[in-house]
PDB file of C-alpha atoms in Angstrom:
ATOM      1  CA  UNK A   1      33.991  -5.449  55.156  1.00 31.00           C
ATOM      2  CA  UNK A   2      34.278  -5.594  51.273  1.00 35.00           C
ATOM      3  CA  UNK A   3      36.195  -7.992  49.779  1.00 38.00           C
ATOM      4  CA  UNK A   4      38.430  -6.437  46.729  1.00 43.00           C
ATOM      5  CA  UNK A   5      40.606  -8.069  43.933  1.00 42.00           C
ATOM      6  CA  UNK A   6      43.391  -5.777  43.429  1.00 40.00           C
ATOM      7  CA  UNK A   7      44.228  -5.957  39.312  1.00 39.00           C
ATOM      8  CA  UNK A   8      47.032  -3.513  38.349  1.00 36.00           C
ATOM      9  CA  UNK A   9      47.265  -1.985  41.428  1.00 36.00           C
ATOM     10  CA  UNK A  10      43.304  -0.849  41.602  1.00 36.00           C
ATOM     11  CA  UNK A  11      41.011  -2.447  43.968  1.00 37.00           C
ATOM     12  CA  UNK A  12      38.490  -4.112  40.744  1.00 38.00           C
ATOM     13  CA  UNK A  13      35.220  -4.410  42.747  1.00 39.00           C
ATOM     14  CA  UNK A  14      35.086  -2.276  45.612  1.00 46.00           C
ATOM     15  CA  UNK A  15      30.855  -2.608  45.463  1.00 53.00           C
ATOM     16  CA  UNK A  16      29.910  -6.061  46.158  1.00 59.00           C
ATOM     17  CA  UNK A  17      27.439  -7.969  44.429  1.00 60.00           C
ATOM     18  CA  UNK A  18      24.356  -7.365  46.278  1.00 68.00           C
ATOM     19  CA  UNK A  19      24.878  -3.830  47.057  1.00 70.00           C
ATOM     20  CA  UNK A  20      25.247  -3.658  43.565  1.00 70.00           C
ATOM     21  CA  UNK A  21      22.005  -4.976  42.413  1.00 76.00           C
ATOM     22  CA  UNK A  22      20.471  -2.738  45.246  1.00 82.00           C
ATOM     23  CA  UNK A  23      21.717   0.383  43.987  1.00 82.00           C
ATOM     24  CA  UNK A  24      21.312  -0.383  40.292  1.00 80.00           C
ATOM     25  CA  UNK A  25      17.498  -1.161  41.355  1.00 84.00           C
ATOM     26  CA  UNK A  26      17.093   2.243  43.510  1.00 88.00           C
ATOM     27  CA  UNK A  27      18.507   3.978  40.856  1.00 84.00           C
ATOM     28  CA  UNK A  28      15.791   2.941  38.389  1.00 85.00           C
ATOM     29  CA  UNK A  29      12.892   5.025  39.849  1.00 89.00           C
ATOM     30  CA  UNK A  30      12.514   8.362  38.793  1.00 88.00           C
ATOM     31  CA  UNK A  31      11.495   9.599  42.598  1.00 92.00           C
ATOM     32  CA  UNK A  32      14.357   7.709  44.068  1.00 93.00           C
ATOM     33  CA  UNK A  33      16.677   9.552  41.298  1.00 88.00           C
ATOM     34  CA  UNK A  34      15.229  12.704  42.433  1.00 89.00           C
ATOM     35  CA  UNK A  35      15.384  12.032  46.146  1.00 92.00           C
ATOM     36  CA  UNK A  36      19.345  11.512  45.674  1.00 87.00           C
ATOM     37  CA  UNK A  37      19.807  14.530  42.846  1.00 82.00           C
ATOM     38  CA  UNK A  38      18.152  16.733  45.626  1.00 87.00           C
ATOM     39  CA  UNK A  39      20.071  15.445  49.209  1.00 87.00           C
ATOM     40  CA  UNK A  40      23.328  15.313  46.961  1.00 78.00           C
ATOM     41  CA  UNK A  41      22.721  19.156  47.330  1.00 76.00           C
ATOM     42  CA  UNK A  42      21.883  19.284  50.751  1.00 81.00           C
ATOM     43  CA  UNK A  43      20.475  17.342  53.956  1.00 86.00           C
ATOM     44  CA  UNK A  44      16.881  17.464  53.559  1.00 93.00           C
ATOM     45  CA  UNK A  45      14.003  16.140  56.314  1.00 94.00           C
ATOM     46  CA  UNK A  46      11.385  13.655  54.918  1.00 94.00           C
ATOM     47  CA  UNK A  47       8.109  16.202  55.727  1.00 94.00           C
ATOM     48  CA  UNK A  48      10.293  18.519  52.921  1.00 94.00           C
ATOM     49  CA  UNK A  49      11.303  15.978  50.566  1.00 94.00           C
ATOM     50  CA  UNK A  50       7.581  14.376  50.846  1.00 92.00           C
ATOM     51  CA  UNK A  51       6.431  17.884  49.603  1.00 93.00           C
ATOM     52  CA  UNK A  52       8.069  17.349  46.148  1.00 93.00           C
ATOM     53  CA  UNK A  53       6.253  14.545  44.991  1.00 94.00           C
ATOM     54  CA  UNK A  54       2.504  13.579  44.321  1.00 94.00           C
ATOM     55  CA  UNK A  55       2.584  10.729  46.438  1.00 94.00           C
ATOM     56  CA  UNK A  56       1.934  10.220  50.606  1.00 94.00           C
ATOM     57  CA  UNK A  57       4.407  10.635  53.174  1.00 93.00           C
ATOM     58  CA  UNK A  58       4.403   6.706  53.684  1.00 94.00           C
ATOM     59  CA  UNK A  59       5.220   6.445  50.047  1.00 95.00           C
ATOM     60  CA  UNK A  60       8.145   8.987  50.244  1.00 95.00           C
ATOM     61  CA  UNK A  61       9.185   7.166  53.211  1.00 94.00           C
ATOM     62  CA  UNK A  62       9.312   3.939  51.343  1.00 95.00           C
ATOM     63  CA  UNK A  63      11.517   5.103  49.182  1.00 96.00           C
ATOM     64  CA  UNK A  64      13.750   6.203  51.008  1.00 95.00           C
ATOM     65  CA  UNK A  65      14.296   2.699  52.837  1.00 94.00           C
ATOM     66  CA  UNK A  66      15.254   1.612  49.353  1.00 94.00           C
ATOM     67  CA  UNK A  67      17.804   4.011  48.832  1.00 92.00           C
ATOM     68  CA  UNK A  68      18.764   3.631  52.444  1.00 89.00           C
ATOM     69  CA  UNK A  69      19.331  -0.288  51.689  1.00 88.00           C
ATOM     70  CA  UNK A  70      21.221   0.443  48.992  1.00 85.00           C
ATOM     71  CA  UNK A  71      23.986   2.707  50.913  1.00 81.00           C
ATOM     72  CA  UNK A  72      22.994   5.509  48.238  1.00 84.00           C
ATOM     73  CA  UNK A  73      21.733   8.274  51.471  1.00 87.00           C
ATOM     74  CA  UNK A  74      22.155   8.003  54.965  1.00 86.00           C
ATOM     75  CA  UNK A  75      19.095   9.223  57.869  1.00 88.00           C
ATOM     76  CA  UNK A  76      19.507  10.518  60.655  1.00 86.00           C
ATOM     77  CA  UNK A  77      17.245  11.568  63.667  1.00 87.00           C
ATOM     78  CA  UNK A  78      17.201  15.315  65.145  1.00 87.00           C
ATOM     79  CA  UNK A  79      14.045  15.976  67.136  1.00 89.00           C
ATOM     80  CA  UNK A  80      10.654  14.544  65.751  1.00 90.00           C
ATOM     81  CA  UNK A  81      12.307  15.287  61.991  1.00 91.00           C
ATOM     82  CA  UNK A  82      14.025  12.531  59.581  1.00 92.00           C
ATOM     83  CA  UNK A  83      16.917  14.129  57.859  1.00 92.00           C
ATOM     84  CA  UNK A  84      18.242  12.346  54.422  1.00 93.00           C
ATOM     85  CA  UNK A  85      21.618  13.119  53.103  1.00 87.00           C
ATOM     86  CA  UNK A  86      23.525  11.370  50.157  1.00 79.00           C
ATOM     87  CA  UNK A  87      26.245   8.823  50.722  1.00 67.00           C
ATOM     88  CA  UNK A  88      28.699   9.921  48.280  1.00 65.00           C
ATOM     89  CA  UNK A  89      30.784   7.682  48.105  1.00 60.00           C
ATOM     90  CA  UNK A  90      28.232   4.837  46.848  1.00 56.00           C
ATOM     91  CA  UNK A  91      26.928   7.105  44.314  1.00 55.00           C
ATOM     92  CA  UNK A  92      29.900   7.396  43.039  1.00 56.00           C
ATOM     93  CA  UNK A  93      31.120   3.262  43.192  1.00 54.00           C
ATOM     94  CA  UNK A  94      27.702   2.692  40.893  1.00 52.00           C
ATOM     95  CA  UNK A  95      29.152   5.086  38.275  1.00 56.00           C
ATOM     96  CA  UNK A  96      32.461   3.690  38.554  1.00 63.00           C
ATOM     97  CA  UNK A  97      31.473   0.202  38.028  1.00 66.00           C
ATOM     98  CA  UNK A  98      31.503   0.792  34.276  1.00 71.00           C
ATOM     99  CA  UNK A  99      34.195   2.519  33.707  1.00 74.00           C
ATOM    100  CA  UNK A 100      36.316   0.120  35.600  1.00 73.00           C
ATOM    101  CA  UNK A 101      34.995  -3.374  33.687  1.00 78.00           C
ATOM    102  CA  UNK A 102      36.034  -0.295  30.701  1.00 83.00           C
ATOM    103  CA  UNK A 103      39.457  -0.383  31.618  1.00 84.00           C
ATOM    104  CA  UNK A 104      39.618  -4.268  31.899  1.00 85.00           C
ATOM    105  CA  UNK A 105      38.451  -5.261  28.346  1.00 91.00           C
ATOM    106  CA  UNK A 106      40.443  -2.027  26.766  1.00 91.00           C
ATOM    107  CA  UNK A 107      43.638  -3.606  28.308  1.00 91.00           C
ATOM    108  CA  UNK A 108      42.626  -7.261  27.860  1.00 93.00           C
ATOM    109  CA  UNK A 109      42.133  -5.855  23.719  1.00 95.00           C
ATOM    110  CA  UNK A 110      45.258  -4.420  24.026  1.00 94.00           C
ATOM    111  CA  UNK A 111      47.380  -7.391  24.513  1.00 95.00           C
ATOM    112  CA  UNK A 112      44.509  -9.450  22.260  1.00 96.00           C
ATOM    113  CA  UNK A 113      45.869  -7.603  19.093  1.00 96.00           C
ATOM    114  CA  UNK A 114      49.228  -7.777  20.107  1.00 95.00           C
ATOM    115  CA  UNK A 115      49.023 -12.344  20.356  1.00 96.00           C
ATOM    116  CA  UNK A 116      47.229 -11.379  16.649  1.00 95.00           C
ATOM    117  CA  UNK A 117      49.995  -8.996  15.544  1.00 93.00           C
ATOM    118  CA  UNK A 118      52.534 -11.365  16.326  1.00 92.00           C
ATOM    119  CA  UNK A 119      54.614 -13.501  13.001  1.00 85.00           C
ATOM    120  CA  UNK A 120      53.134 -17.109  12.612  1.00 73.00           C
ATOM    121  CA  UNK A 121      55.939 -19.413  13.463  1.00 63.00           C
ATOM    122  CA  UNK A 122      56.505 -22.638  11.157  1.00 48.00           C
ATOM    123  CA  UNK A 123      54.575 -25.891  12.292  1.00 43.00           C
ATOM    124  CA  UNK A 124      52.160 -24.212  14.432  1.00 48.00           C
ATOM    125  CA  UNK A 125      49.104 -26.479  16.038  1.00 51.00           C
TER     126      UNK A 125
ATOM    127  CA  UNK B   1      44.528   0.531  17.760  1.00 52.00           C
ATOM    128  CA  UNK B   2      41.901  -1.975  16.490  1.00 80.00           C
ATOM    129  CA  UNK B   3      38.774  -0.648  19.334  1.00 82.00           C
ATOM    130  CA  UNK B   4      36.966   1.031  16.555  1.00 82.00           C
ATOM    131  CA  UNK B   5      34.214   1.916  19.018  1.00 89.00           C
ATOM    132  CA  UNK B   6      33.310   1.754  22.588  1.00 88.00           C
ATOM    133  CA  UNK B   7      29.858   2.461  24.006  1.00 86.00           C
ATOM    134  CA  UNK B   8      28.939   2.432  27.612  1.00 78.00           C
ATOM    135  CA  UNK B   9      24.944   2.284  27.997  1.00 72.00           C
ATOM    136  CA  UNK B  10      23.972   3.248  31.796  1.00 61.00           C
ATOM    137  CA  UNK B  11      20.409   1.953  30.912  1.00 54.00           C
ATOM    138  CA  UNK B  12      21.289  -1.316  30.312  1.00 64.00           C
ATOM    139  CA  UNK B  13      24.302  -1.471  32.749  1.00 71.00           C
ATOM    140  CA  UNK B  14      26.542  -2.981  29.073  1.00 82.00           C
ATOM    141  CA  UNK B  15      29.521  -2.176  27.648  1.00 85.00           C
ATOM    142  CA  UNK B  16      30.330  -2.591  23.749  1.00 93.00           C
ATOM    143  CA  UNK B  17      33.192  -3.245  22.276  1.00 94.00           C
ATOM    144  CA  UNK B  18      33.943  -2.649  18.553  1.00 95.00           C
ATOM    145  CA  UNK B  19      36.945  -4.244  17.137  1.00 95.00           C
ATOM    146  CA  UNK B  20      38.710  -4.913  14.045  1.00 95.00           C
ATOM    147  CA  UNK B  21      41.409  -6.843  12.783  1.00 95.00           C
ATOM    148  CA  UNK B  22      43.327  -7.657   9.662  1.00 94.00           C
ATOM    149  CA  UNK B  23      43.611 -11.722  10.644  1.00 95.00           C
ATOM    150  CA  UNK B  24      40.306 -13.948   9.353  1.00 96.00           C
ATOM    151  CA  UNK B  25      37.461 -14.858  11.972  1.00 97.00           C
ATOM    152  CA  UNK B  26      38.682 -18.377  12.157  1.00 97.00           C
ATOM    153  CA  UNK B  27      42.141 -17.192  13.692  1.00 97.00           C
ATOM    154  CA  UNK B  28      41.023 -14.433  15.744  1.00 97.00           C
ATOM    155  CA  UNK B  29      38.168 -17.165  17.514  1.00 98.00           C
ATOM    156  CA  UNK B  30      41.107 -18.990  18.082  1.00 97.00           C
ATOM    157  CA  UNK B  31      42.534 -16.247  20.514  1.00 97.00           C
ATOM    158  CA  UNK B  32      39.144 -17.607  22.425  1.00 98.00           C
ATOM    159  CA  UNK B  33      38.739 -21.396  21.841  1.00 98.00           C
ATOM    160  CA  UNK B  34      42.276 -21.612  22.754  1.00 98.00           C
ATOM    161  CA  UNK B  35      42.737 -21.984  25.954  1.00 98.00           C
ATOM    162  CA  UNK B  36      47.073 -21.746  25.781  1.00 98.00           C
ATOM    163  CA  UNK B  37      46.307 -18.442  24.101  1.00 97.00           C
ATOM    164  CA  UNK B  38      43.246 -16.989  25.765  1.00 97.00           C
ATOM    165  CA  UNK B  39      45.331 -17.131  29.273  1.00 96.00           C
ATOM    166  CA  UNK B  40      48.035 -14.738  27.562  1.00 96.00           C
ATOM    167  CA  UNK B  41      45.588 -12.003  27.343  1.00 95.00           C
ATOM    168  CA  UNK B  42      42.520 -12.626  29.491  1.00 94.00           C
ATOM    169  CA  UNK B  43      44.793 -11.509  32.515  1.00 90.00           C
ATOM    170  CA  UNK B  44      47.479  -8.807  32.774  1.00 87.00           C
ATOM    171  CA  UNK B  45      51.491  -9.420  32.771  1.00 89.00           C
ATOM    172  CA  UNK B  46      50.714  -8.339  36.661  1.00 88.00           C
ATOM    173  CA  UNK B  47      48.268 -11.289  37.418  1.00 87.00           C
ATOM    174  CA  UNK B  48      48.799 -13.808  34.441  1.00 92.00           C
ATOM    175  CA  UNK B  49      46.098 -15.977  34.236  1.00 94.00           C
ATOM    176  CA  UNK B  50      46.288 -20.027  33.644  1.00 96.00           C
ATOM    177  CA  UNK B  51      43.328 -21.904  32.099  1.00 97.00           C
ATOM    178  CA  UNK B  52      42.303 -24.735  33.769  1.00 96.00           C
ATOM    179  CA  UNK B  53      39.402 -26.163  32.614  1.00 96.00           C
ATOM    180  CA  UNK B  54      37.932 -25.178  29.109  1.00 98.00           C
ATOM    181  CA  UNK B  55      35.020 -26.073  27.466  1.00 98.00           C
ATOM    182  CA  UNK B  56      33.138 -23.901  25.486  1.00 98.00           C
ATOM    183  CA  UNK B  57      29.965 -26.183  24.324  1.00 96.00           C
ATOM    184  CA  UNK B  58      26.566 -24.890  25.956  1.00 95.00           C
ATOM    185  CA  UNK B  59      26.681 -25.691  29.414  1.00 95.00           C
ATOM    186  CA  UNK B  60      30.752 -25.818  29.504  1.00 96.00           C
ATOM    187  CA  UNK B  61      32.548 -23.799  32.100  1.00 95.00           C
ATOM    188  CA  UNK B  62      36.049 -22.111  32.029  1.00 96.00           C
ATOM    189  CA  UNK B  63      38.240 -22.074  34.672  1.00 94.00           C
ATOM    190  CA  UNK B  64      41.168 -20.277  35.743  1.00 94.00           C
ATOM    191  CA  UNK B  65      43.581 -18.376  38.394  1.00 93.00           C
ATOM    192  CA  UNK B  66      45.129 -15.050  38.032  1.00 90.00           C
ATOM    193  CA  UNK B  67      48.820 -15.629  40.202  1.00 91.00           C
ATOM    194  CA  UNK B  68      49.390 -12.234  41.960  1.00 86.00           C
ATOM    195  CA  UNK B  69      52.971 -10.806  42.552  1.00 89.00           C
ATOM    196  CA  UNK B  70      53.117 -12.594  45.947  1.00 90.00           C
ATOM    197  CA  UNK B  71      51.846 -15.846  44.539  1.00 92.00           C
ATOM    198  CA  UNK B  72      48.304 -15.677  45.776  1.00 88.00           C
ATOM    199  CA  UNK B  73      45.611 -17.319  43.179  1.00 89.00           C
ATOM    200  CA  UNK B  74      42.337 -15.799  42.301  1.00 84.00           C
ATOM    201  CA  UNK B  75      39.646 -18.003  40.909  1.00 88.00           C
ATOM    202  CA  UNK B  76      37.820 -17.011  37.994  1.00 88.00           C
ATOM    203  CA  UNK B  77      34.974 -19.276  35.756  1.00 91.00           C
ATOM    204  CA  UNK B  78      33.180 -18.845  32.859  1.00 94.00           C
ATOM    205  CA  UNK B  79      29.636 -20.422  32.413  1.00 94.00           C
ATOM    206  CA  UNK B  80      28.892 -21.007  29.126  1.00 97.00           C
ATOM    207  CA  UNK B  81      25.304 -20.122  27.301  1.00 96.00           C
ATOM    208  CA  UNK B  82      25.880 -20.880  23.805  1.00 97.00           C
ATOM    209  CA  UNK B  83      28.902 -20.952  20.887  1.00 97.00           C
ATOM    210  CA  UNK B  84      29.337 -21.167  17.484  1.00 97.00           C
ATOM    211  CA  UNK B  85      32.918 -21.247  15.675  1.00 96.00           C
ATOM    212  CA  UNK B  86      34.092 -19.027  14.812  1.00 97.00           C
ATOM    213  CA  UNK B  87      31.759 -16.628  14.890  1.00 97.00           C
ATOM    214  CA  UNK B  88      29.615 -16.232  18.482  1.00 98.00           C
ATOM    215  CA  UNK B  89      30.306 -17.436  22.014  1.00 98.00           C
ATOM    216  CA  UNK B  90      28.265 -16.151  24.791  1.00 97.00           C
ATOM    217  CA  UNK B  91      29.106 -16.780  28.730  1.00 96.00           C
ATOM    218  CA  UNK B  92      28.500 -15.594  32.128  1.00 91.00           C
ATOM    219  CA  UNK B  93      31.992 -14.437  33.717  1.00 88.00           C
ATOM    220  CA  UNK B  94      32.739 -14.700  37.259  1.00 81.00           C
ATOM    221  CA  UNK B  95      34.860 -14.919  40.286  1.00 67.00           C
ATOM    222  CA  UNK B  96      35.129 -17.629  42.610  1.00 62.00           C
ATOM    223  CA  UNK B  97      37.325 -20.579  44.112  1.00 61.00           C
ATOM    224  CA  UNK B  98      38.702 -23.741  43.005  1.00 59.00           C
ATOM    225  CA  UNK B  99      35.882 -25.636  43.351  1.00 61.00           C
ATOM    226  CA  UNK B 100      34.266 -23.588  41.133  1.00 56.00           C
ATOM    227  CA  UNK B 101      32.048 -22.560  43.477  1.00 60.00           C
ATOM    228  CA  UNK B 102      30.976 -18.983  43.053  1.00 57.00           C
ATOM    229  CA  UNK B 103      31.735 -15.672  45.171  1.00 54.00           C
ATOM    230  CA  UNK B 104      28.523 -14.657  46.514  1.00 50.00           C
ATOM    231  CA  UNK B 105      29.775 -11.128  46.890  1.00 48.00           C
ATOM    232  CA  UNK B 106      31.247 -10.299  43.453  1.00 54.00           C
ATOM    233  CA  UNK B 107      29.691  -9.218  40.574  1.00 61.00           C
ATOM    234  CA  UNK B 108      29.017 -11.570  37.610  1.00 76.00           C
ATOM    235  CA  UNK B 109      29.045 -10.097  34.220  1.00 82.00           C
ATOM    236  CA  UNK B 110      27.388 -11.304  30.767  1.00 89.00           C
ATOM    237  CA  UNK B 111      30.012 -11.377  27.762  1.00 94.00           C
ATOM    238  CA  UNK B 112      28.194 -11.656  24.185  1.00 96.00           C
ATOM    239  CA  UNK B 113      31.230 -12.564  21.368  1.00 98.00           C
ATOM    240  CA  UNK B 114      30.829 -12.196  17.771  1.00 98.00           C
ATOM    241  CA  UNK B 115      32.928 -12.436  14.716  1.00 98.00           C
ATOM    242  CA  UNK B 116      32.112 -11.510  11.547  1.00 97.00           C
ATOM    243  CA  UNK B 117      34.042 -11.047   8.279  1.00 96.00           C
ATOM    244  CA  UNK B 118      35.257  -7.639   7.309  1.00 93.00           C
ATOM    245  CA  UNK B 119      34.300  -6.621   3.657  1.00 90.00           C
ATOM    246  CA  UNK B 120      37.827  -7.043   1.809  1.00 88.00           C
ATOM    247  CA  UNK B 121      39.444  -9.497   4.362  1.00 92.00           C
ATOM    248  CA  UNK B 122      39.812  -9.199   8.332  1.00 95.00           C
ATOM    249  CA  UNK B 123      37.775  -9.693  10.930  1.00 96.00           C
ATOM    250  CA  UNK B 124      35.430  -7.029  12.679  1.00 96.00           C
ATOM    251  CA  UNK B 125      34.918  -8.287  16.497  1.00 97.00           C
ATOM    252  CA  UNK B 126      32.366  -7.018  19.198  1.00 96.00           C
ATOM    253  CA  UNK B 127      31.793  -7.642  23.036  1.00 96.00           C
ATOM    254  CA  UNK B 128      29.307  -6.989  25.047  1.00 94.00           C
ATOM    255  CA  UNK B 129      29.609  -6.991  28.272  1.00 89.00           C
ATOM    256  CA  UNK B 130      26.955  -6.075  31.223  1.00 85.00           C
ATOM    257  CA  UNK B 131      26.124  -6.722  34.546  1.00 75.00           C
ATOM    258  CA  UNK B 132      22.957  -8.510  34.744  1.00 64.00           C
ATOM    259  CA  UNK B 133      21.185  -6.585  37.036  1.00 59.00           C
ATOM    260  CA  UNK B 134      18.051  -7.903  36.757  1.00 44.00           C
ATOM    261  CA  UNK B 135      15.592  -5.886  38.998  1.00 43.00           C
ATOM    262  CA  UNK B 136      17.188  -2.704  37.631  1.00 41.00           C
ATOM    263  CA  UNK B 137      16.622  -3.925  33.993  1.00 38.00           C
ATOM    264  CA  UNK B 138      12.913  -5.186  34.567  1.00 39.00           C
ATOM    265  CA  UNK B 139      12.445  -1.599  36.184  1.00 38.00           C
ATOM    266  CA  UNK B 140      13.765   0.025  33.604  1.00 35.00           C
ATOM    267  CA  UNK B 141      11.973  -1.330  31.054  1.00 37.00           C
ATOM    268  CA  UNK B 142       8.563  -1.141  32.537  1.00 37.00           C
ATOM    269  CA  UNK B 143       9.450   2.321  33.104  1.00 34.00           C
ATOM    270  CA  UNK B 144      11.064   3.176  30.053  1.00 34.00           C
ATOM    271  CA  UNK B 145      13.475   4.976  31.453  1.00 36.00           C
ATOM    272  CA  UNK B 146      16.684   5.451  29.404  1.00 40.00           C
ATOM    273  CA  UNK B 147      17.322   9.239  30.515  1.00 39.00           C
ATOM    274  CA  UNK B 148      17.097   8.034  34.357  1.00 41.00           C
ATOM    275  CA  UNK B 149      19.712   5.936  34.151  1.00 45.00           C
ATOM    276  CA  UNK B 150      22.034   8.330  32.302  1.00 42.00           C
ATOM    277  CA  UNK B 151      21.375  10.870  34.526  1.00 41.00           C
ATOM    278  CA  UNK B 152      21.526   8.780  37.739  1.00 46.00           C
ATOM    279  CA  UNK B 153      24.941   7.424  36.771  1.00 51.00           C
ATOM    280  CA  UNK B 154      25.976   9.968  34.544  1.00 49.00           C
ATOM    281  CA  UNK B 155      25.248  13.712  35.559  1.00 44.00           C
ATOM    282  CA  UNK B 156      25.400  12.997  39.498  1.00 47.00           C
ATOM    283  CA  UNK B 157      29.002  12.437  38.837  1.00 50.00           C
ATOM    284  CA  UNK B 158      29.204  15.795  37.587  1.00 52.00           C
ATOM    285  CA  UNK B 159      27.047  17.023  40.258  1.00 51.00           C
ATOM    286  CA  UNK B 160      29.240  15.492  42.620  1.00 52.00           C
ATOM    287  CA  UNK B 161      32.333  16.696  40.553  1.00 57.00           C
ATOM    288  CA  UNK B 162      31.051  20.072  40.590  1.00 56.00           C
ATOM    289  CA  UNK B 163      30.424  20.122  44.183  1.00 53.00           C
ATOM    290  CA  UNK B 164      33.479  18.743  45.349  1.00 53.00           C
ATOM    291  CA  UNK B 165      34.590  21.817  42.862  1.00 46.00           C
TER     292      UNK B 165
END
């Protein structure tokens, strides 16, 4: 259940706070990048993703938990194989964090030069 | 329009702001150290916010509510690192309730203020804002890293824009 503020009409945080930090900290490996670049194509097992990178399967697997945590790809179980596919949607929410806090301070500055713009009335404080 | 410039920097999860103005630093930090006239534009005409509490010395906190249509009241706070009139004021922004206890579950964001006087009168304003992330950031600097960020947050949304075609 996420909580949202809803500020002109758009839900402002939609990602809360932890996930947040959990994405933002998958996101800043390079293997983890490529892990989601490469299911964002396509449902991939483990044993193939594993096969990309210098590293052992363990490791591979390891990172997957993080991106798991973070809601950024979803696994799922068919047979003996682990298959990893991206979670769109919180992919997405991570980019759109910025670009929302954007569109706060633009029309916060909007109305900021308008209180500036405005005639100074006699005997102000 | 006085945003002269707007960068958004996926490595370091910030925002800047670039902003000038024809009225002197001292009047434009008043639009801040005000509290009567920071509530008429921190919020919008939908959710007008009221200042509550307002001190801006190191350590001070802001408060305020934002009054939706129906009359609810959201809780917002600053927590105040540092100031200087009229030129810097740098503070943690944040939801949370009247007590001024924070939301666990929303995200905080770092504002950095500063004023400085335009070259033949005016005032030339910039914000930073960012969400202090601070795993990411440690990460990415050990790392060194700026193209992973922009392409994590950056060219997967084209990916996904391109595959949602």
């Amino acid at each position: 259940m996420r909580p949202g503020l809803t500020y002109n009409h758009m839900v402002v945080y939609e990602l809360p706070r932890e996930q947040a930090d959990l994405v933002f900290h998958a996101l800043a490996d390079a293997t983890r990048r490529d892990i989601v670049e490469v299911v964002l194509q396509g449902e991939r097992s483990v044993s193939a993703l594993g096969r990309r990178y210098p590293m052992s399967l363990t490791a591979v697997q390891k990172h997957v938990a993080v991106l798991e945590r973070a809601g950024l790809v979803h696994k799922r179980r068919r047979g003996r194989e682990q298959l990893v596919s991206a979670d769109i949607g919180t992919v997405r929410e991570a980019a759109r964090l910025l670009d929302r806090l954007e569109t706060i301070w633009r029309d916060r500055l909007d109305r900021f030069a308008d209180i500036l713009a405005e005639p100074l009335n006699g005997g102000a404080p | 329009m006085t945003v002269v410039d707007v960068r958004k920097d996926a490595d370091t999860l910030t925002l800047t702001f670039t902003c000038e103005y024809d009225a002197p630093p001292a009047r434009v930090w008043e639009l801040w150290a005000d509290p009567r006239q920071l509530e008429r534009w921190w919020g919008p005409p939908t959710h007008p916010a009221t200042v509550v509490d307002h001190d801006l010395a190191p350590g001070g906190r802001v408060s305020y509510y934002m009054t939706s249509p129906e009359g609810d009241r959201y809780w917002g706070w600053w927590s105040v690192t540092s100031s200087e009139a009229p030129t810097s004021l740098v503070f943690d922004d944040g939801f949370g309730d009247e007590t001024g206890a924070s939301a666990p579950d929303m995200p905080v964001t770092s504002v950095r203020v500063a004023l400085g006087a335009r070259q033949g009168g005016g005032t030339r304003m910039t914000i930073r804002s960012s969400f202090p992330s601070v795993e990411a950031m440690q990460k990415l600097a050990e790392m060194g890293m700026e193209e992973g960020m922009r392409l994590a947050l950056g060219q997967t949304d084209d990916l996904l824009a391109a595959a949602v075609g």
